[in-house]
Each structure stands twice: as structure tokens, then as C-alpha cells.
Amino acid sequence: MQESEIYTKARLEHRGTLTVVAPVAEPSRLAM
């Protein structure tokens, strides 16, 4: 597996989570 593929999948999943808890996850995303 390439790190880029894992990173992309993680971002897509994380994006889905952000749609649900955008206000809460916003600061966490900036921290990342």
C-alpha cells in the first residue's frame, strides 16, 4: 500500500465525519 492511498482514504472518511460534526471537528482539523 502507498501512504498516499491510505492518506486519501482517511481524508475521505474524515470528510464524511466532518459533515456530521463540522462545528466540533473544525478545530481538530486545523490542529491536524
Tab-separated table of N, CA and C in Angstrom:
chain	number	residue	atom	x	y	z
A	1	MET	N	0.833	-1.205	0.000
A	1	MET	CA	0.000	0.000	0.000
A	1	MET	C	0.867	1.254	0.000
A	2	GLN	N	0.399	2.250	-0.703
A	2	GLN	CA	1.119	3.517	-0.706
A	2	GLN	C	0.530	4.431	0.363
A	3	GLU	N	1.387	5.212	0.983
A	3	GLU	CA	0.914	6.116	2.033
A	3	GLU	C	-0.117	7.092	1.481
A	4	SER	N	0.061	7.495	0.228
A	4	SER	CA	-0.866	8.449	-0.374
A	4	SER	C	-2.272	7.865	-0.451
A	5	GLU	N	-2.366	6.574	-0.777
A	5	GLU	CA	-3.678	5.932	-0.878
A	5	GLU	C	-4.351	5.887	0.488
A	6	ILE	N	-3.582	5.490	1.503
A	6	ILE	CA	-4.127	5.426	2.859
A	6	ILE	C	-4.551	6.823	3.308
A	7	TYR	N	-3.710	7.804	3.003
A	7	TYR	CA	-3.994	9.183	3.404
A	7	TYR	C	-5.274	9.675	2.734
A	8	THR	N	-5.421	9.376	1.430
A	8	THR	CA	-6.605	9.810	0.697
A	8	THR	C	-7.860	9.184	1.278
A	9	LYS	N	-7.809	7.878	1.535
A	9	LYS	CA	-8.971	7.191	2.107
A	9	LYS	C	-9.308	7.771	3.472
A	10	ALA	N	-8.278	8.034	4.266
A	10	ALA	CA	-8.500	8.595	5.596
A	10	ALA	C	-9.149	9.970	5.483
A	11	ARG	N	-8.714	10.753	4.523
A	11	ARG	CA	-9.277	12.092	4.338
A	11	ARG	C	-10.742	12.011	3.933
A	12	LEU	N	-11.064	11.066	3.033
A	12	LEU	CA	-12.447	10.907	2.595
A	12	LEU	C	-13.335	10.509	3.761
A	13	GLU	N	-12.855	9.557	4.571
A	13	GLU	CA	-13.633	9.122	5.729
A	13	GLU	C	-13.755	10.268	6.724
A	14	HIS	N	-12.671	10.992	6.916
A	14	HIS	CA	-12.667	12.113	7.855
A	14	HIS	C	-13.635	13.189	7.374
A	15	ARG	N	-13.691	13.386	6.065
A	15	ARG	CA	-14.597	14.374	5.488
A	15	ARG	C	-16.033	14.018	5.811
A	16	GLY	N	-16.350	12.739	5.683
A	16	GLY	CA	-17.705	12.279	5.995
A	16	GLY	C	-18.045	12.566	7.444
A	17	THR	N	-17.047	12.424	8.310
A	17	THR	CA	-17.273	12.699	9.731
A	17	THR	C	-17.461	14.194	9.948
A	18	LEU	N	-16.711	14.991	9.200
A	18	LEU	CA	-16.803	16.441	9.364
A	18	LEU	C	-18.193	16.940	8.995
A	19	THR	N	-18.827	16.297	8.036
A	19	THR	CA	-20.160	16.737	7.636
A	19	THR	C	-21.143	16.549	8.769
A	20	VAL	N	-20.884	15.527	9.594
A	20	VAL	CA	-21.797	15.243	10.704
A	20	VAL	C	-21.508	16.152	11.895
A	21	VAL	N	-20.222	16.296	12.220
A	21	VAL	CA	-19.854	17.111	13.382
A	21	VAL	C	-18.901	18.222	12.960
A	22	ALA	N	-19.297	18.986	11.972
A	22	ALA	CA	-18.440	20.047	11.441
A	22	ALA	C	-18.018	21.058	12.513
A	23	PRO	N	-18.955	21.583	13.297
A	23	PRO	CA	-18.577	22.604	14.287
A	23	PRO	C	-17.574	22.077	15.309
A	24	VAL	N	-17.712	20.819	15.690
A	24	VAL	CA	-16.829	20.237	16.701
A	24	VAL	C	-15.492	19.842	16.088
A	25	ALA	N	-15.524	19.335	14.870
A	25	ALA	CA	-14.310	18.810	14.245
A	25	ALA	C	-13.460	19.918	13.619
A	26	GLU	N	-14.041	21.074	13.426
A	26	GLU	CA	-13.303	22.159	12.767
A	26	GLU	C	-11.974	22.461	13.460
A	27	PRO	N	-11.959	22.713	14.772
A	27	PRO	CA	-10.683	22.985	15.456
A	27	PRO	C	-9.737	21.789	15.379
A	28	SER	N	-10.284	20.589	15.462
A	28	SER	CA	-9.455	19.383	15.410
A	28	SER	C	-8.787	19.277	14.045
A	29	ARG	N	-9.530	19.627	12.987
A	29	ARG	CA	-8.968	19.542	11.638
A	29	ARG	C	-7.812	20.542	11.513
A	30	LEU	N	-7.979	21.721	12.064
A	30	LEU	CA	-6.914	22.717	11.991
A	30	LEU	C	-5.696	22.243	12.765
A	31	ALA	N	-5.941	21.545	13.869
A	31	ALA	CA	-4.833	21.038	14.673
A	31	ALA	C	-4.051	19.981	13.901
A	32	MET	N	-4.749	19.212	13.071
A	32	MET	CA	-4.093	18.189	12.274
A	32	MET	C	-3.285	18.865	11.167
